[in-house]
PDB file of C-alpha atoms in Angstrom:
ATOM      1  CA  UNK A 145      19.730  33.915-104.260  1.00  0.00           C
ATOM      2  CA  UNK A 146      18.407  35.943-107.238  1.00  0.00           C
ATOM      3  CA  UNK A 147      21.414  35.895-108.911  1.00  0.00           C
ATOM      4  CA  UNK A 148      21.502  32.371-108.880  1.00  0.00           C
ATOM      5  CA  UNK A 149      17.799  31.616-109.579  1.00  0.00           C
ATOM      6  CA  UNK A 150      17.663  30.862-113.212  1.00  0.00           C
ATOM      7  CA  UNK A 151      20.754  28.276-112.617  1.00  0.00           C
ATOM      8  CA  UNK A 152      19.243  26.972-110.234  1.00  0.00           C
ATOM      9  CA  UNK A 153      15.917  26.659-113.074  1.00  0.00           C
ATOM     10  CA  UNK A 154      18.630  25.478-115.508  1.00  0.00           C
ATOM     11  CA  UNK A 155      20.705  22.730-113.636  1.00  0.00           C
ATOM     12  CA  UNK A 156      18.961  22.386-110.040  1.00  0.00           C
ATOM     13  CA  UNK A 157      16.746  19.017-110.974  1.00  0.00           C
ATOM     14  CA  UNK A 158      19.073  17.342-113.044  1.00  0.00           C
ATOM     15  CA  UNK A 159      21.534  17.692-110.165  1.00  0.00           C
ATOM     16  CA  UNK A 160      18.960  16.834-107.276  1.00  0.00           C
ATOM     17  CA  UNK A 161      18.134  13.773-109.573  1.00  0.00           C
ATOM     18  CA  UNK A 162      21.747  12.403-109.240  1.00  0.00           C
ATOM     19  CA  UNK A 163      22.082  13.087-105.121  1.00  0.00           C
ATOM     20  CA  UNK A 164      18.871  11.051-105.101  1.00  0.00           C
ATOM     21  CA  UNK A 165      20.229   7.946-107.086  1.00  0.00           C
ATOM     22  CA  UNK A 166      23.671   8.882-105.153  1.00  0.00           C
ATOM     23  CA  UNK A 167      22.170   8.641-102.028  1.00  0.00           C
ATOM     24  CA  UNK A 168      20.621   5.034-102.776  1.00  0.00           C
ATOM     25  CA  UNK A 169      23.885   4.094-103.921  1.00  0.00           C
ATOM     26  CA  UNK A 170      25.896   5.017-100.745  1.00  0.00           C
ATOM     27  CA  UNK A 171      23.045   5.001 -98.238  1.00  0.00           C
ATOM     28  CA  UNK A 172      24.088   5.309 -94.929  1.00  0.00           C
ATOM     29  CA  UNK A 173      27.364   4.105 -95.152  1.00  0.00           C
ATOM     30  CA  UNK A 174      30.277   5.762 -93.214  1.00  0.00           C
ATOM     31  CA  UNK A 175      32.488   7.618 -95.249  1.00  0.00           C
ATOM     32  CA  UNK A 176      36.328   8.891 -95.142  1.00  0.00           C
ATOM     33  CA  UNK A 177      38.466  11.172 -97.486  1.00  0.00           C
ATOM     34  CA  UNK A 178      41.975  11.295 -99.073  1.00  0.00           C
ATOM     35  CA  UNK A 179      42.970  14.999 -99.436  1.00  0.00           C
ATOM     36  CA  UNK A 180      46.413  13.822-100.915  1.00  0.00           C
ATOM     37  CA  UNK A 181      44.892  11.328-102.821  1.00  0.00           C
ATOM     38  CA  UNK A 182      41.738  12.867-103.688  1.00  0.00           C
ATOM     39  CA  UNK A 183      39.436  10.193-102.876  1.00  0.00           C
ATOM     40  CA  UNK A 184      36.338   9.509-101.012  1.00  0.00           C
ATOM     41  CA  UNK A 185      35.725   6.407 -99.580  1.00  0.00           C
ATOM     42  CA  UNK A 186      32.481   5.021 -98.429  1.00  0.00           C
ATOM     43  CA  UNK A 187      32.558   1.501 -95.910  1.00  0.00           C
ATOM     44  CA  UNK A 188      30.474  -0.305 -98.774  1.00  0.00           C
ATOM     45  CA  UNK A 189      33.455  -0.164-100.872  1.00  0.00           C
ATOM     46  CA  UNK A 190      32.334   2.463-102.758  1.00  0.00           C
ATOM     47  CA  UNK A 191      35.319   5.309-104.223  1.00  0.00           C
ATOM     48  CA  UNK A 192      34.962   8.273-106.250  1.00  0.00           C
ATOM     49  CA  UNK A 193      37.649  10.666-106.856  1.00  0.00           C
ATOM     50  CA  UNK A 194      36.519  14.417-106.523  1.00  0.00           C
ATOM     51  CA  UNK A 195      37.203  17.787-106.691  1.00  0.00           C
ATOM     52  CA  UNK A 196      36.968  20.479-104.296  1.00  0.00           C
ATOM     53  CA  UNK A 197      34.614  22.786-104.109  1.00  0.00           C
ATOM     54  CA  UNK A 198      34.298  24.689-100.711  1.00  0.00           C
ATOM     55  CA  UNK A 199      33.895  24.724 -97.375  1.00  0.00           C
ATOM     56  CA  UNK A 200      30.970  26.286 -94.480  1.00  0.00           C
ATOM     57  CA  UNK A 201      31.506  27.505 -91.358  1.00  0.00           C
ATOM     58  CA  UNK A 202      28.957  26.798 -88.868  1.00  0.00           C
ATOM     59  CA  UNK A 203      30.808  29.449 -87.057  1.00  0.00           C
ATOM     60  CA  UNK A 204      30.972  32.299 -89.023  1.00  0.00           C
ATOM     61  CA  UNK A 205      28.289  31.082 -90.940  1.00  0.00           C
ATOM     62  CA  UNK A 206      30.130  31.809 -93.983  1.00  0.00           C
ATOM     63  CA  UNK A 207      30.882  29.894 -97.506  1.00  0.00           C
ATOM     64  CA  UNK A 208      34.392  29.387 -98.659  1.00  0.00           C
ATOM     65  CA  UNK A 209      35.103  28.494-102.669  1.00  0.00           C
ATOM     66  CA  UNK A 210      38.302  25.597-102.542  1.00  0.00           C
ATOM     67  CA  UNK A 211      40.020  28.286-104.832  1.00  0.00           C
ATOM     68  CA  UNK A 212      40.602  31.178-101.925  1.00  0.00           C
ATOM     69  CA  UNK A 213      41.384  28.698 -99.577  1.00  0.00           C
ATOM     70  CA  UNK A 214      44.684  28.895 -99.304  1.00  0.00           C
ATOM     71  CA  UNK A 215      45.415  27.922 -95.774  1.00  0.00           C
ATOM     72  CA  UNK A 216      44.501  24.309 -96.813  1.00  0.00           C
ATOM     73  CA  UNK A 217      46.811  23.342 -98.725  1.00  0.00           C
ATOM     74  CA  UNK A 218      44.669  21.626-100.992  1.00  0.00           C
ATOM     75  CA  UNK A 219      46.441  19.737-103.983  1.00  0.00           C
ATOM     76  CA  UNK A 220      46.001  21.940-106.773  1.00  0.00           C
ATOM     77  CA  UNK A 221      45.207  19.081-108.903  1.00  0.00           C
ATOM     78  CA  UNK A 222      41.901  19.031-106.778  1.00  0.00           C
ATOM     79  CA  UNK A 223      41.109  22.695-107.824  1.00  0.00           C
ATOM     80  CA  UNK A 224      40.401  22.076-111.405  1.00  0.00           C
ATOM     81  CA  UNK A 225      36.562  21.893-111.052  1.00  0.00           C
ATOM     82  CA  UNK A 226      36.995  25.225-108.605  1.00  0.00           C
ATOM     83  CA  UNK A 227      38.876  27.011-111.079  1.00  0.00           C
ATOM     84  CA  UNK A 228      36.953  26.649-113.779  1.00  0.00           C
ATOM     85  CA  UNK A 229      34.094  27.144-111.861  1.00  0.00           C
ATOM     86  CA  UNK A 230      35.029  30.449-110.885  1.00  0.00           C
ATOM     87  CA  UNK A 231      35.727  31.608-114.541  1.00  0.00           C
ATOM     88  CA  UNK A 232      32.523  30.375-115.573  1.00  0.00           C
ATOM     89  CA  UNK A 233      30.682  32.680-112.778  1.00  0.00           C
ATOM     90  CA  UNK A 234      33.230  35.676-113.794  1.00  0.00           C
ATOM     91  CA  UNK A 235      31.603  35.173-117.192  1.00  0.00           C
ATOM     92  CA  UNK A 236      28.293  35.843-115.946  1.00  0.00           C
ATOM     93  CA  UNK A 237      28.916  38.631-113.505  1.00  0.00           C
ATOM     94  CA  UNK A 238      27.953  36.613-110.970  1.00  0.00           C
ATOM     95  CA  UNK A 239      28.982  38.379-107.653  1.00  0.00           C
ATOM     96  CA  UNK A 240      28.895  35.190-104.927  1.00  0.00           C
ATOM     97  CA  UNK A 241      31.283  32.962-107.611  1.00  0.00           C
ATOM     98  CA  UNK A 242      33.517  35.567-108.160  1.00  0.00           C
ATOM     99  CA  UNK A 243      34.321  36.508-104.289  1.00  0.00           C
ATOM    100  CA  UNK A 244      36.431  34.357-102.102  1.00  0.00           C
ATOM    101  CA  UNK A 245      33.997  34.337 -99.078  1.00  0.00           C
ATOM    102  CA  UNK A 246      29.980  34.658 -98.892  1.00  0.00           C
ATOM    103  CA  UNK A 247      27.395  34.686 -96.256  1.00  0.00           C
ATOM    104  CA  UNK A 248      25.364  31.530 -95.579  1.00  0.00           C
ATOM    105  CA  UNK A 249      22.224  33.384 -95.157  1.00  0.00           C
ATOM    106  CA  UNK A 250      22.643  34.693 -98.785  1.00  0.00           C
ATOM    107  CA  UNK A 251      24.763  31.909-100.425  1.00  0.00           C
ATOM    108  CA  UNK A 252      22.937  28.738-100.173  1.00  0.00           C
ATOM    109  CA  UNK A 253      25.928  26.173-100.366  1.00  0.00           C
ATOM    110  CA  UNK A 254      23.366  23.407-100.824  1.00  0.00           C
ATOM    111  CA  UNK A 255      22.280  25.483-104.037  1.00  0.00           C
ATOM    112  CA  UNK A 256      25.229  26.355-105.441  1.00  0.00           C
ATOM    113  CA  UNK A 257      26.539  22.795-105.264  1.00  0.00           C
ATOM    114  CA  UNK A 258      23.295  21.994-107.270  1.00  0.00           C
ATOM    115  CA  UNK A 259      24.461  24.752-109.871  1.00  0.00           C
ATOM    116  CA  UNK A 260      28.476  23.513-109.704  1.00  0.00           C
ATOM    117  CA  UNK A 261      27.819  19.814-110.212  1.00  0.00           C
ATOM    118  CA  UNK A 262      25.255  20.427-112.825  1.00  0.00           C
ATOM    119  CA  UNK A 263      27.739  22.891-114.615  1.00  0.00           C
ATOM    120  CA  UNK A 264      30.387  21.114-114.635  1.00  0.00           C
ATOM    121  CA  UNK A 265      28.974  17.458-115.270  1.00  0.00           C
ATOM    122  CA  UNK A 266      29.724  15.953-111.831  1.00  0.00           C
ATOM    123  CA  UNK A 267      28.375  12.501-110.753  1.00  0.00           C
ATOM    124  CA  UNK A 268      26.711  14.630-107.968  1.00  0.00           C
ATOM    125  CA  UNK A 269      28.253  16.576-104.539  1.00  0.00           C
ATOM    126  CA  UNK A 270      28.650  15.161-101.385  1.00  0.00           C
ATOM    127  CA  UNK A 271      28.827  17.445 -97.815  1.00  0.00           C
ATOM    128  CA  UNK A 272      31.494  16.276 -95.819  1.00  0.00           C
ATOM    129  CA  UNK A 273      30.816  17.033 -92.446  1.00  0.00           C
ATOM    130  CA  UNK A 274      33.544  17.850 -89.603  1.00  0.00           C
ATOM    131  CA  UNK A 275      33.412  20.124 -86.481  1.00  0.00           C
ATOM    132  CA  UNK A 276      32.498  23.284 -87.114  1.00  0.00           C
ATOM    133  CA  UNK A 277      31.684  23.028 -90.671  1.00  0.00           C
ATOM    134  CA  UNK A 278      31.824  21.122 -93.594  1.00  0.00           C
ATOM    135  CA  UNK A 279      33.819  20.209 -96.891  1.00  0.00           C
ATOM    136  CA  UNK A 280      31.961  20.244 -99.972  1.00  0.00           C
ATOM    137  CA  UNK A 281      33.098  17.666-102.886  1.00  0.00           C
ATOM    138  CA  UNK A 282      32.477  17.184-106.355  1.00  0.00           C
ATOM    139  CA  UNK A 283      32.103  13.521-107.395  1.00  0.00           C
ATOM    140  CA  UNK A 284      34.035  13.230-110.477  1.00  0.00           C
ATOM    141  CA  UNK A 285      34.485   9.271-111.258  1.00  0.00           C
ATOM    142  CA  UNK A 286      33.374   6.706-109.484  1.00  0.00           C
ATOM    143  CA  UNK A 287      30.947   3.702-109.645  1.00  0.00           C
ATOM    144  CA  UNK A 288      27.557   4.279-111.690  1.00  0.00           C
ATOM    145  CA  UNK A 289      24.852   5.594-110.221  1.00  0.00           C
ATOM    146  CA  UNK A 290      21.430   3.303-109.964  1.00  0.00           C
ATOM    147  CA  UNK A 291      18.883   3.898-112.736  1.00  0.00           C
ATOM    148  CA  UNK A 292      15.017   4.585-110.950  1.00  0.00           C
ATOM    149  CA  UNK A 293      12.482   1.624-111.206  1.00  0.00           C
ATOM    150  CA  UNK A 294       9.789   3.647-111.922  1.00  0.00           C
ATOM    151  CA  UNK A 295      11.412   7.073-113.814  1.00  0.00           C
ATOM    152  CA  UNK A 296       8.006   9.385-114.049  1.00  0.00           C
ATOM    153  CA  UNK A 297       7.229   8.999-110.054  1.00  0.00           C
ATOM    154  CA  UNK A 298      11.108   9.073-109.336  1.00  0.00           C
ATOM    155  CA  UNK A 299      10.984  12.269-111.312  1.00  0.00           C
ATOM    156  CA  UNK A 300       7.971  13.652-109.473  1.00  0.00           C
ATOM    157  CA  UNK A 301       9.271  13.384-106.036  1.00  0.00           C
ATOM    158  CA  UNK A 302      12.688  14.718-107.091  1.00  0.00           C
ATOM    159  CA  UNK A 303      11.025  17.734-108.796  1.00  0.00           C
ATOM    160  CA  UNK A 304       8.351  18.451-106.216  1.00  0.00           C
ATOM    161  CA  UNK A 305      11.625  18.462-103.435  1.00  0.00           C
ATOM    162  CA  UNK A 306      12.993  21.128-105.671  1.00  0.00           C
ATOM    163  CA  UNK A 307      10.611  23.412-106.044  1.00  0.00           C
ATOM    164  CA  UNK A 308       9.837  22.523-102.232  1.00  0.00           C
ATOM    165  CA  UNK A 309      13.445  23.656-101.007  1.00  0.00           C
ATOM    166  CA  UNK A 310      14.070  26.734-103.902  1.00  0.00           C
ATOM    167  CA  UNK A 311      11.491  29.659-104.410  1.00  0.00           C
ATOM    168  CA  UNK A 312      11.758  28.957-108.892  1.00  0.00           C
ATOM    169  CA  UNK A 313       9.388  29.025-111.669  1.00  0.00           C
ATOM    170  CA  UNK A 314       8.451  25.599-111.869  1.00  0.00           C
ATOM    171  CA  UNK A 315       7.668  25.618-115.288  1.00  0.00           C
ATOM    172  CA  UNK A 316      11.248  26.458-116.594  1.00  0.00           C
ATOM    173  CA  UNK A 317      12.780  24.407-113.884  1.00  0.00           C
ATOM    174  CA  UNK A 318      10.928  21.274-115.381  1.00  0.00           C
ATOM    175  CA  UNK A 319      11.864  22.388-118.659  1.00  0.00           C
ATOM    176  CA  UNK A 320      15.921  22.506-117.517  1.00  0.00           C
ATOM    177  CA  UNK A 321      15.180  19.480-116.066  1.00  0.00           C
ATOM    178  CA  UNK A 322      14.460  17.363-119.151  1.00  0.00           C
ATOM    179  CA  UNK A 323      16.971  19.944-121.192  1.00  0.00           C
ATOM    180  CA  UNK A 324      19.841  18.617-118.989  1.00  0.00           C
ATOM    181  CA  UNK A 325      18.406  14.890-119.082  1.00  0.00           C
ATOM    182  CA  UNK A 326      18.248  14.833-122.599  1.00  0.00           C
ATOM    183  CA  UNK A 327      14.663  13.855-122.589  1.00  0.00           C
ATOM    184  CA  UNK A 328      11.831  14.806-125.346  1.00  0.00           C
ATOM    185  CA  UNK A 329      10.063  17.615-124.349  1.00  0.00           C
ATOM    186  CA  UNK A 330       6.770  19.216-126.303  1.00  0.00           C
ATOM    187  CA  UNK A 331       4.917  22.355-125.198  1.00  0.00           C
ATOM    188  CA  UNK A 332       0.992  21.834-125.081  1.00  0.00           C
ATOM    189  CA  UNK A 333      -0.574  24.823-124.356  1.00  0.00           C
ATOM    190  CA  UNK A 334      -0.596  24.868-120.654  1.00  0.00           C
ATOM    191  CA  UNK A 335       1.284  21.644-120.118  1.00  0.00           C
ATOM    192  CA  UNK A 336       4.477  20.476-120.655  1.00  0.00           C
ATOM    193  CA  UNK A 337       4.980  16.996-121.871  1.00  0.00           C
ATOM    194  CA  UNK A 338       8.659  15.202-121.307  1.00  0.00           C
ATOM    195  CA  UNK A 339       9.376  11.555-121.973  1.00  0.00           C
ATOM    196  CA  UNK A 340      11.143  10.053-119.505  1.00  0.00           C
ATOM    197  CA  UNK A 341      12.256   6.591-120.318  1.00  0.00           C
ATOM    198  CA  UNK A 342       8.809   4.497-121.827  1.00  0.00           C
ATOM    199  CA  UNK A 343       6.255   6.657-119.990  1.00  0.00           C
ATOM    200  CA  UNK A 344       4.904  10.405-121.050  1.00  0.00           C
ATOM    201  CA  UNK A 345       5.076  12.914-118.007  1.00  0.00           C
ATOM    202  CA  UNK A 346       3.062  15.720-118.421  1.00  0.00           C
ATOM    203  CA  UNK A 347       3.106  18.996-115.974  1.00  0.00           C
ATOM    204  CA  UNK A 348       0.511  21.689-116.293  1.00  0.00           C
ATOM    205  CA  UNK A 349       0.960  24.787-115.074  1.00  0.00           C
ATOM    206  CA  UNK A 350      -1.044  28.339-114.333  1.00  0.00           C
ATOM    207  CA  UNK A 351      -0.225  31.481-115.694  1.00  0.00           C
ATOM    208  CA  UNK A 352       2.374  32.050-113.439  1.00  0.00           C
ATOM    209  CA  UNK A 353       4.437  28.923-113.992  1.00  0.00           C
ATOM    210  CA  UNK A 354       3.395  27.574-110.582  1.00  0.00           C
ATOM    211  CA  UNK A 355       2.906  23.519-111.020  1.00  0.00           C
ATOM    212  CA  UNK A 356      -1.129  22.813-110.728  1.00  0.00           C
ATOM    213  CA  UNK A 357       0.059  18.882-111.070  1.00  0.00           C
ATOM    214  CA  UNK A 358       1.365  15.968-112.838  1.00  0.00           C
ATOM    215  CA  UNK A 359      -0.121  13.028-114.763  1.00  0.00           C
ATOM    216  CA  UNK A 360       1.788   9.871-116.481  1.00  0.00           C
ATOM    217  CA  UNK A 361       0.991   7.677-119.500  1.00  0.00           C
ATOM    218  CA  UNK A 362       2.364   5.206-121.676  1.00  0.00           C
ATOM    219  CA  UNK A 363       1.865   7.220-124.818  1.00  0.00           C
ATOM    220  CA  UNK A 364       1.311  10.545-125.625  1.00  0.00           C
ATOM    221  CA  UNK A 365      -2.265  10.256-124.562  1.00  0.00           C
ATOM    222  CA  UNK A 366      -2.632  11.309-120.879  1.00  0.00           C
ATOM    223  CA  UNK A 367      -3.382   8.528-118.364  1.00  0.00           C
ATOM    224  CA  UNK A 368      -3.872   8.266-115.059  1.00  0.00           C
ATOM    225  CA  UNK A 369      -3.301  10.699-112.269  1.00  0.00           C
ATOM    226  CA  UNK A 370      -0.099  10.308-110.870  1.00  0.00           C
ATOM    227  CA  UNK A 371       0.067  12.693-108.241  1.00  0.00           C
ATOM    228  CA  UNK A 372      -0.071  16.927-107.659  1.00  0.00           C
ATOM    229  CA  UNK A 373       2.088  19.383-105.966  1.00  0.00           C
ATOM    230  CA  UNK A 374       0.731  22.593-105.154  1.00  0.00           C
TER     231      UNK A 374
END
């Protein structure tokens, strides 16, 4: 995963941000999918037309990129996102994008689906499972995504699952984070302020760039305590 660490800094919360709001949208709904039309259809009524990006075996315990998988016979018009996917990984040397097949254990699919949809400005992923592994699909259009009631705590709890599931420097993942959300974001010493819709989040950190905590206010003055993640 080192390779993949300070993409994972860069895109991982955005990303994680969208599965959230996409998994409020589509809940628990059943789900079905159109390789020759290249949709995905959920039984609230909900379609989005993807990509492809992979597969797992649960066998092999292997990773699969769409692009090497020939025996498919996926449409190439759903290997787009792939393709360019894999150029942009050959641009960075990066060894597990560049090779057709990679080793669970040392290719997090659930991270590199974080990276892919967050590179190439997908509505999220989604893990479609079937026996013996899984398909992995890029959301490309579809209906919009819900916006959070409350944005700072929403952002909290989808920050504090990232650093939770990924071994990162929390610091510059909250500062990817609000780079890829678009939102203001002012050093303060320790602390790093963002605004995230009409509230001020701010994180402080230690010397390290571990998280010490968060606190929320309406302005840039620092109110009240809003929760801490060690």
């Amino acid at each position: 995963m080192t390779e993949l660490t300070a993409y994972l800094e860069e895109y991982g919360a955005a990303a994680l941000d969208r599965q959230w709001r996409l998994a409020e949208r589509v809940g628990e709904a059943g789900w079905s999918f159109s390789l020759h039309q290249g949709r995905l259809t959920f039984t609230n009524g909900d379609v989005f037309t993807v990509q492809v990006l992979g597969t797992v075996s649960e066998l092999s315990g292997t990773w699969r990129w769409a692009w090497a998988n020939k025996a498919s016979g996926i449409p190439a018009a759903l290997l787009h996102a792939a393709l360019e996917l894999q150029a942009w990984g050959e641009a960075r040397a990066l060894t597990g994008w560049m090779r057709p097949q990679s080793d669970t254990n040392e290719f997090d699919p659930d991270a590199v689906a974080l990276i892919a949809s967050g590179v190439w400005g997908a509505l999220g992923y989604y893990r479609a499972p079937y026996a013996g592994g899984a398909l992995y699909l890029l959301l490309e259009r579809g209906p919009e995504l819900p916006t959070p009631e409350l944005p700072a705590a929403h952002v909290v709890e989808v920050f504090t699952q990232l650093i939770s599931l990924f071994d990162l420097n929390h610091r510059y993942a909250l500062e990817g984070y609000a780079r890829r959300m678009g939102w203001p974001m002012e050093q303060n010493g320790t602390a790093l302020e963002l605004q995230v819709g009409n509230q001020w989040l701010t994180g402080t950190f230690d010397s390290t760039g571990r998280l010490e905590g968060f606190q929320y206010a309406d302005s840039r003055v620092v109110g009240g305590q809003l929760g801490s993640c060690g």
